[in-house]
Amino acid sequence: MEDEALDEVYYFLMERLMRKAREVTKLRFVEFGSPVTVDQWIIIKKIAEKEGISQREVSDETFKEPAAITRSLDILNKKALVERRAVKGDRRKYQLYLTSEGRNLYEQLLPTVVDIRQTGLQDLNENDKKMLKEFLRKIYHNLKTY
């Protein structure tokens, strides 16, 4: 196998893309006056998609360390955006829900996030987008089995 220049390595290109996407999102959130960070937004988005999700599931499904999720949830709870509800029969487990303020923030920020996604994909047709998702999933699957 032949070595490639760093800026030709797929993984480096993906890392560069993700850093730019986070940077743009952070800037747009500041312009919006958002009270949350990009990482906190990811947690809000996951809870909005799956009300009642557990903290462990949020960690697993967002690829974030459990301790980082705990810290973010503590902050989101203090901001009255997310609430933890004890699971009946097991006081050690919690289900996560957006508060009405959290739901409102989610709905306010979503158009900004969708606009960022669309801007990044604007020169791709629907088939390109479908293939890109397929390729990224295949690469992930290949590495997951490693």
mmCIF file with all atom_site columns, C-alpha atoms in Angstrom:
data_model
loop_
_atom_site.group_PDB
_atom_site.id
_atom_site.type_symbol
_atom_site.label_atom_id
_atom_site.label_alt_id
_atom_site.label_comp_id
_atom_site.label_asym_id
_atom_site.label_entity_id
_atom_site.label_seq_id
_atom_site.pdbx_PDB_ins_code
_atom_site.Cartn_x
_atom_site.Cartn_y
_atom_site.Cartn_z
_atom_site.occupancy
_atom_site.B_iso_or_equiv
_atom_site.pdbx_formal_charge
_atom_site.auth_seq_id
_atom_site.auth_comp_id
_atom_site.auth_asym_id
_atom_site.auth_atom_id
_atom_site.pdbx_PDB_model_num
ATOM 1   C CA . MET A 1 1   ? 0.000   0.000  0.000  1.00 0.00 ? 1   MET A CA 1
ATOM 2   C CA . GLU A 1 2   ? 1.284   3.397  -0.956 1.00 0.00 ? 2   GLU A CA 1
ATOM 3   C CA . ASP A 1 3   ? 1.312   6.317  1.462  1.00 0.00 ? 3   ASP A CA 1
ATOM 4   C CA . GLU A 1 4   ? -0.741  9.402  0.550  1.00 0.00 ? 4   GLU A CA 1
ATOM 5   C CA . ALA A 1 5   ? -0.339  13.061 1.322  1.00 0.00 ? 5   ALA A CA 1
ATOM 6   C CA . LEU A 1 6   ? -2.322  13.868 4.459  1.00 0.00 ? 6   LEU A CA 1
ATOM 7   C CA . ASP A 1 7   ? -4.776  16.120 2.644  1.00 0.00 ? 7   ASP A CA 1
ATOM 8   C CA . GLU A 1 8   ? -5.633  13.184 0.365  1.00 0.00 ? 8   GLU A CA 1
ATOM 9   C CA . VAL A 1 9   ? -6.381  10.727 3.197  1.00 0.00 ? 9   VAL A CA 1
ATOM 10  C CA . TYR A 1 10  ? -10.138 10.065 3.457  1.00 0.00 ? 10  TYR A CA 1
ATOM 11  C CA . TYR A 1 11  ? -10.147 10.070 7.247  1.00 0.00 ? 11  TYR A CA 1
ATOM 12  C CA . PHE A 1 12  ? -8.323  13.402 7.356  1.00 0.00 ? 12  PHE A CA 1
ATOM 13  C CA . LEU A 1 13  ? -10.811 14.852 4.867  1.00 0.00 ? 13  LEU A CA 1
ATOM 14  C CA . MET A 1 14  ? -13.700 13.652 7.041  1.00 0.00 ? 14  MET A CA 1
ATOM 15  C CA . GLU A 1 15  ? -12.076 15.096 10.157 1.00 0.00 ? 15  GLU A CA 1
ATOM 16  C CA . ARG A 1 16  ? -11.557 18.436 8.398  1.00 0.00 ? 16  ARG A CA 1
ATOM 17  C CA . LEU A 1 17  ? -15.185 18.410 7.276  1.00 0.00 ? 17  LEU A CA 1
ATOM 18  C CA . MET A 1 18  ? -16.489 17.702 10.781 1.00 0.00 ? 18  MET A CA 1
ATOM 19  C CA . ARG A 1 19  ? -14.326 20.436 12.304 1.00 0.00 ? 19  ARG A CA 1
ATOM 20  C CA . LYS A 1 20  ? -15.607 22.944 9.750  1.00 0.00 ? 20  LYS A CA 1
ATOM 21  C CA . ALA A 1 21  ? -19.219 21.865 10.315 1.00 0.00 ? 21  ALA A CA 1
ATOM 22  C CA . ARG A 1 22  ? -18.797 22.326 14.084 1.00 0.00 ? 22  ARG A CA 1
ATOM 23  C CA . GLU A 1 23  ? -17.137 25.702 13.570 1.00 0.00 ? 23  GLU A CA 1
ATOM 24  C CA . VAL A 1 24  ? -19.929 26.941 11.303 1.00 0.00 ? 24  VAL A CA 1
ATOM 25  C CA . THR A 1 25  ? -22.605 25.607 13.650 1.00 0.00 ? 25  THR A CA 1
ATOM 26  C CA . LYS A 1 26  ? -20.941 27.268 16.633 1.00 0.00 ? 26  LYS A CA 1
ATOM 27  C CA . LEU A 1 27  ? -20.811 30.603 14.783 1.00 0.00 ? 27  LEU A CA 1
ATOM 28  C CA . ARG A 1 28  ? -24.444 30.352 13.728 1.00 0.00 ? 28  ARG A CA 1
ATOM 29  C CA . PHE A 1 29  ? -25.499 29.454 17.284 1.00 0.00 ? 29  PHE A CA 1
ATOM 30  C CA . VAL A 1 30  ? -23.658 32.542 18.578 1.00 0.00 ? 30  VAL A CA 1
ATOM 31  C CA . GLU A 1 31  ? -25.397 34.699 15.951 1.00 0.00 ? 31  GLU A CA 1
ATOM 32  C CA . PHE A 1 32  ? -28.722 33.198 17.021 1.00 0.00 ? 32  PHE A CA 1
ATOM 33  C CA . GLY A 1 33  ? -27.938 33.827 20.681 1.00 0.00 ? 33  GLY A CA 1
ATOM 34  C CA . SER A 1 34  ? -28.290 30.152 21.488 1.00 0.00 ? 34  SER A CA 1
ATOM 35  C CA . PRO A 1 35  ? -27.816 29.168 25.132 1.00 0.00 ? 35  PRO A CA 1
ATOM 36  C CA . VAL A 1 36  ? -26.360 25.777 24.130 1.00 0.00 ? 36  VAL A CA 1
ATOM 37  C CA . THR A 1 37  ? -23.151 24.460 22.632 1.00 0.00 ? 37  THR A CA 1
ATOM 38  C CA . VAL A 1 38  ? -22.931 22.182 19.603 1.00 0.00 ? 38  VAL A CA 1
ATOM 39  C CA . ASP A 1 39  ? -22.426 19.157 21.878 1.00 0.00 ? 39  ASP A CA 1
ATOM 40  C CA . GLN A 1 40  ? -25.447 20.129 23.956 1.00 0.00 ? 40  GLN A CA 1
ATOM 41  C CA . TRP A 1 41  ? -27.461 20.540 20.745 1.00 0.00 ? 41  TRP A CA 1
ATOM 42  C CA . ILE A 1 42  ? -26.579 16.976 19.754 1.00 0.00 ? 42  ILE A CA 1
ATOM 43  C CA . ILE A 1 43  ? -28.002 15.717 23.051 1.00 0.00 ? 43  ILE A CA 1
ATOM 44  C CA . ILE A 1 44  ? -31.150 17.835 22.658 1.00 0.00 ? 44  ILE A CA 1
ATOM 45  C CA . LYS A 1 45  ? -31.575 16.517 19.110 1.00 0.00 ? 45  LYS A CA 1
ATOM 46  C CA . LYS A 1 46  ? -31.219 12.890 20.243 1.00 0.00 ? 46  LYS A CA 1
ATOM 47  C CA . ILE A 1 47  ? -33.757 13.367 23.058 1.00 0.00 ? 47  ILE A CA 1
ATOM 48  C CA . ALA A 1 48  ? -36.161 15.112 20.652 1.00 0.00 ? 48  ALA A CA 1
ATOM 49  C CA . GLU A 1 49  ? -35.891 12.100 18.336 1.00 0.00 ? 49  GLU A CA 1
ATOM 50  C CA . LYS A 1 50  ? -36.397 9.591  21.141 1.00 0.00 ? 50  LYS A CA 1
ATOM 51  C CA . GLU A 1 51  ? -38.218 11.009 24.185 1.00 0.00 ? 51  GLU A CA 1
ATOM 52  C CA . GLY A 1 52  ? -37.650 8.821  27.243 1.00 0.00 ? 52  GLY A CA 1
ATOM 53  C CA . ILE A 1 53  ? -34.205 7.700  26.071 1.00 0.00 ? 53  ILE A CA 1
ATOM 54  C CA . SER A 1 54  ? -31.750 6.667  28.769 1.00 0.00 ? 54  SER A CA 1
ATOM 55  C CA . GLN A 1 55  ? -28.495 8.427  29.480 1.00 0.00 ? 55  GLN A CA 1
ATOM 56  C CA . ARG A 1 56  ? -26.584 5.318  28.377 1.00 0.00 ? 56  ARG A CA 1
ATOM 57  C CA . GLU A 1 57  ? -28.451 5.259  25.055 1.00 0.00 ? 57  GLU A CA 1
ATOM 58  C CA . VAL A 1 58  ? -27.643 8.934  24.478 1.00 0.00 ? 58  VAL A CA 1
ATOM 59  C CA . SER A 1 59  ? -23.986 8.151  25.092 1.00 0.00 ? 59  SER A CA 1
ATOM 60  C CA . ASP A 1 60  ? -24.008 5.123  22.788 1.00 0.00 ? 60  ASP A CA 1
ATOM 61  C CA . GLU A 1 61  ? -26.005 6.759  19.998 1.00 0.00 ? 61  GLU A CA 1
ATOM 62  C CA . THR A 1 62  ? -24.057 10.033 19.949 1.00 0.00 ? 62  THR A CA 1
ATOM 63  C CA . PHE A 1 63  ? -20.618 8.397  20.361 1.00 0.00 ? 63  PHE A CA 1
ATOM 64  C CA . LYS A 1 64  ? -19.894 10.583 23.400 1.00 0.00 ? 64  LYS A CA 1
ATOM 65  C CA . GLU A 1 65  ? -18.261 9.446  26.630 1.00 0.00 ? 65  GLU A CA 1
ATOM 66  C CA . PRO A 1 66  ? -20.733 8.785  29.480 1.00 0.00 ? 66  PRO A CA 1
ATOM 67  C CA . ALA A 1 67  ? -19.006 11.331 31.743 1.00 0.00 ? 67  ALA A CA 1
ATOM 68  C CA . ALA A 1 68  ? -19.319 14.032 29.072 1.00 0.00 ? 68  ALA A CA 1
ATOM 69  C CA . ILE A 1 69  ? -23.019 13.208 28.657 1.00 0.00 ? 69  ILE A CA 1
ATOM 70  C CA . THR A 1 70  ? -23.526 13.451 32.424 1.00 0.00 ? 70  THR A CA 1
ATOM 71  C CA . ARG A 1 71  ? -21.857 16.890 32.539 1.00 0.00 ? 71  ARG A CA 1
ATOM 72  C CA . SER A 1 72  ? -23.866 18.155 29.572 1.00 0.00 ? 72  SER A CA 1
ATOM 73  C CA . LEU A 1 73  ? -27.123 16.822 30.994 1.00 0.00 ? 73  LEU A CA 1
ATOM 74  C CA . ASP A 1 74  ? -26.394 18.537 34.311 1.00 0.00 ? 74  ASP A CA 1
ATOM 75  C CA . ILE A 1 75  ? -25.963 21.832 32.438 1.00 0.00 ? 75  ILE A CA 1
ATOM 76  C CA . LEU A 1 76  ? -29.065 21.288 30.301 1.00 0.00 ? 76  LEU A CA 1
ATOM 77  C CA . ASN A 1 77  ? -31.036 20.423 33.423 1.00 0.00 ? 77  ASN A CA 1
ATOM 78  C CA . LYS A 1 78  ? -29.882 23.621 35.165 1.00 0.00 ? 78  LYS A CA 1
ATOM 79  C CA . LYS A 1 79  ? -30.932 25.572 32.075 1.00 0.00 ? 79  LYS A CA 1
ATOM 80  C CA . ALA A 1 80  ? -34.369 23.904 32.354 1.00 0.00 ? 80  ALA A CA 1
ATOM 81  C CA . LEU A 1 81  ? -34.066 22.422 28.850 1.00 0.00 ? 81  LEU A CA 1
ATOM 82  C CA . VAL A 1 82  ? -33.927 18.722 29.774 1.00 0.00 ? 82  VAL A CA 1
ATOM 83  C CA . GLU A 1 83  ? -35.402 16.779 32.652 1.00 0.00 ? 83  GLU A CA 1
ATOM 84  C CA . ARG A 1 84  ? -34.500 13.414 34.091 1.00 0.00 ? 84  ARG A CA 1
ATOM 85  C CA . ARG A 1 85  ? -37.377 11.214 35.228 1.00 0.00 ? 85  ARG A CA 1
ATOM 86  C CA . ALA A 1 86  ? -36.735 8.207  37.424 1.00 0.00 ? 86  ALA A CA 1
ATOM 87  C CA . VAL A 1 87  ? -37.683 4.834  35.969 1.00 0.00 ? 87  VAL A CA 1
ATOM 88  C CA . LYS A 1 88  ? -40.357 3.123  38.039 1.00 0.00 ? 88  LYS A CA 1
ATOM 89  C CA . GLY A 1 89  ? -38.863 0.223  39.945 1.00 0.00 ? 89  GLY A CA 1
ATOM 90  C CA . ASP A 1 90  ? -35.240 1.380  39.476 1.00 0.00 ? 90  ASP A CA 1
ATOM 91  C CA . ARG A 1 91  ? -34.326 4.698  41.044 1.00 0.00 ? 91  ARG A CA 1
ATOM 92  C CA . ARG A 1 92  ? -30.804 4.462  39.616 1.00 0.00 ? 92  ARG A CA 1
ATOM 93  C CA . LYS A 1 93  ? -32.061 4.772  36.036 1.00 0.00 ? 93  LYS A CA 1
ATOM 94  C CA . TYR A 1 94  ? -33.514 7.844  34.384 1.00 0.00 ? 94  TYR A CA 1
ATOM 95  C CA . GLN A 1 95  ? -35.399 8.617  31.223 1.00 0.00 ? 95  GLN A CA 1
ATOM 96  C CA . LEU A 1 96  ? -34.657 11.909 29.501 1.00 0.00 ? 96  LEU A CA 1
ATOM 97  C CA . TYR A 1 97  ? -37.231 14.376 28.221 1.00 0.00 ? 97  TYR A CA 1
ATOM 98  C CA . LEU A 1 98  ? -37.147 17.867 26.808 1.00 0.00 ? 98  LEU A CA 1
ATOM 99  C CA . THR A 1 99  ? -38.930 20.468 28.873 1.00 0.00 ? 99  THR A CA 1
ATOM 100 C CA . SER A 1 100 ? -41.276 22.853 27.069 1.00 0.00 ? 100 SER A CA 1
ATOM 101 C CA . GLU A 1 101 ? -38.373 25.334 26.955 1.00 0.00 ? 101 GLU A CA 1
ATOM 102 C CA . GLY A 1 102 ? -36.129 22.617 25.544 1.00 0.00 ? 102 GLY A CA 1
ATOM 103 C CA . ARG A 1 103 ? -38.702 21.700 22.904 1.00 0.00 ? 103 ARG A CA 1
ATOM 104 C CA . ASN A 1 104 ? -39.068 25.385 21.949 1.00 0.00 ? 104 ASN A CA 1
ATOM 105 C CA . LEU A 1 105 ? -35.306 25.811 21.645 1.00 0.00 ? 105 LEU A CA 1
ATOM 106 C CA . TYR A 1 106 ? -35.076 22.649 19.551 1.00 0.00 ? 106 TYR A CA 1
ATOM 107 C CA . GLU A 1 107 ? -37.746 23.964 17.174 1.00 0.00 ? 107 GLU A CA 1
ATOM 108 C CA . GLN A 1 108 ? -36.064 27.379 16.989 1.00 0.00 ? 108 GLN A CA 1
ATOM 109 C CA . LEU A 1 109 ? -32.570 26.000 16.269 1.00 0.00 ? 109 LEU A CA 1
ATOM 110 C CA . LEU A 1 110 ? -33.602 23.228 13.884 1.00 0.00 ? 110 LEU A CA 1
ATOM 111 C CA . PRO A 1 111 ? -34.018 25.507 10.813 1.00 0.00 ? 111 PRO A CA 1
ATOM 112 C CA . THR A 1 112 ? -30.498 26.876 11.400 1.00 0.00 ? 112 THR A CA 1
ATOM 113 C CA . VAL A 1 113 ? -29.033 23.381 11.621 1.00 0.00 ? 113 VAL A CA 1
ATOM 114 C CA . VAL A 1 114 ? -30.939 22.215 8.533  1.00 0.00 ? 114 VAL A CA 1
ATOM 115 C CA . ASP A 1 115 ? -29.687 25.288 6.636  1.00 0.00 ? 115 ASP A CA 1
ATOM 116 C CA . ILE A 1 116 ? -26.083 24.451 7.561  1.00 0.00 ? 116 ILE A CA 1
ATOM 117 C CA . ARG A 1 117 ? -26.558 20.871 6.340  1.00 0.00 ? 117 ARG A CA 1
ATOM 118 C CA . GLN A 1 118 ? -28.142 22.039 3.092  1.00 0.00 ? 118 GLN A CA 1
ATOM 119 C CA . THR A 1 119 ? -25.364 24.557 2.490  1.00 0.00 ? 119 THR A CA 1
ATOM 120 C CA . GLY A 1 120 ? -22.742 21.856 2.846  1.00 0.00 ? 120 GLY A CA 1
ATOM 121 C CA . LEU A 1 121 ? -24.580 19.521 0.477  1.00 0.00 ? 121 LEU A CA 1
ATOM 122 C CA . GLN A 1 122 ? -25.800 22.118 -2.028 1.00 0.00 ? 122 GLN A CA 1
ATOM 123 C CA . ASP A 1 123 ? -23.699 20.887 -4.965 1.00 0.00 ? 123 ASP A CA 1
ATOM 124 C CA . LEU A 1 124 ? -24.706 17.253 -4.504 1.00 0.00 ? 124 LEU A CA 1
ATOM 125 C CA . ASN A 1 125 ? -27.713 15.757 -6.243 1.00 0.00 ? 125 ASN A CA 1
ATOM 126 C CA . GLU A 1 126 ? -29.998 13.274 -4.481 1.00 0.00 ? 126 GLU A CA 1
ATOM 127 C CA . ASN A 1 127 ? -28.095 10.278 -5.829 1.00 0.00 ? 127 ASN A CA 1
ATOM 128 C CA . ASP A 1 128 ? -24.786 11.764 -4.639 1.00 0.00 ? 128 ASP A CA 1
ATOM 129 C CA . LYS A 1 129 ? -26.253 12.250 -1.155 1.00 0.00 ? 129 LYS A CA 1
ATOM 130 C CA . LYS A 1 130 ? -27.606 8.707  -1.076 1.00 0.00 ? 130 LYS A CA 1
ATOM 131 C CA . MET A 1 131 ? -24.246 7.283  -2.193 1.00 0.00 ? 131 MET A CA 1
ATOM 132 C CA . LEU A 1 132 ? -22.343 9.414  0.321  1.00 0.00 ? 132 LEU A CA 1
ATOM 133 C CA . LYS A 1 133 ? -24.439 8.052  3.187  1.00 0.00 ? 133 LYS A CA 1
ATOM 134 C CA . GLU A 1 134 ? -23.988 4.529  1.884  1.00 0.00 ? 134 GLU A CA 1
ATOM 135 C CA . PHE A 1 135 ? -20.214 4.922  1.605  1.00 0.00 ? 135 PHE A CA 1
ATOM 136 C CA . LEU A 1 136 ? -19.891 6.426  5.086  1.00 0.00 ? 136 LEU A CA 1
ATOM 137 C CA . ARG A 1 137 ? -21.973 3.631  6.573  1.00 0.00 ? 137 ARG A CA 1
ATOM 138 C CA . LYS A 1 138 ? -19.841 1.002  4.798  1.00 0.00 ? 138 LYS A CA 1
ATOM 139 C CA . ILE A 1 139 ? -16.609 2.561  6.044  1.00 0.00 ? 139 ILE A CA 1
ATOM 140 C CA . TYR A 1 140 ? -17.984 2.675  9.582  1.00 0.00 ? 140 TYR A CA 1
ATOM 141 C CA . HIS A 1 141 ? -19.164 -0.933 9.358  1.00 0.00 ? 141 HIS A CA 1
ATOM 142 C CA . ASN A 1 142 ? -15.759 -2.056 8.098  1.00 0.00 ? 142 ASN A CA 1
ATOM 143 C CA . LEU A 1 143 ? -14.020 -0.390 11.021 1.00 0.00 ? 143 LEU A CA 1
ATOM 144 C CA . LYS A 1 144 ? -16.624 -1.502 13.557 1.00 0.00 ? 144 LYS A CA 1
ATOM 145 C CA . THR A 1 145 ? -15.757 -5.138 12.870 1.00 0.00 ? 145 THR A CA 1
ATOM 146 C CA . TYR A 1 146 ? -12.054 -4.437 13.455 1.00 0.00 ? 146 TYR A CA 1
#
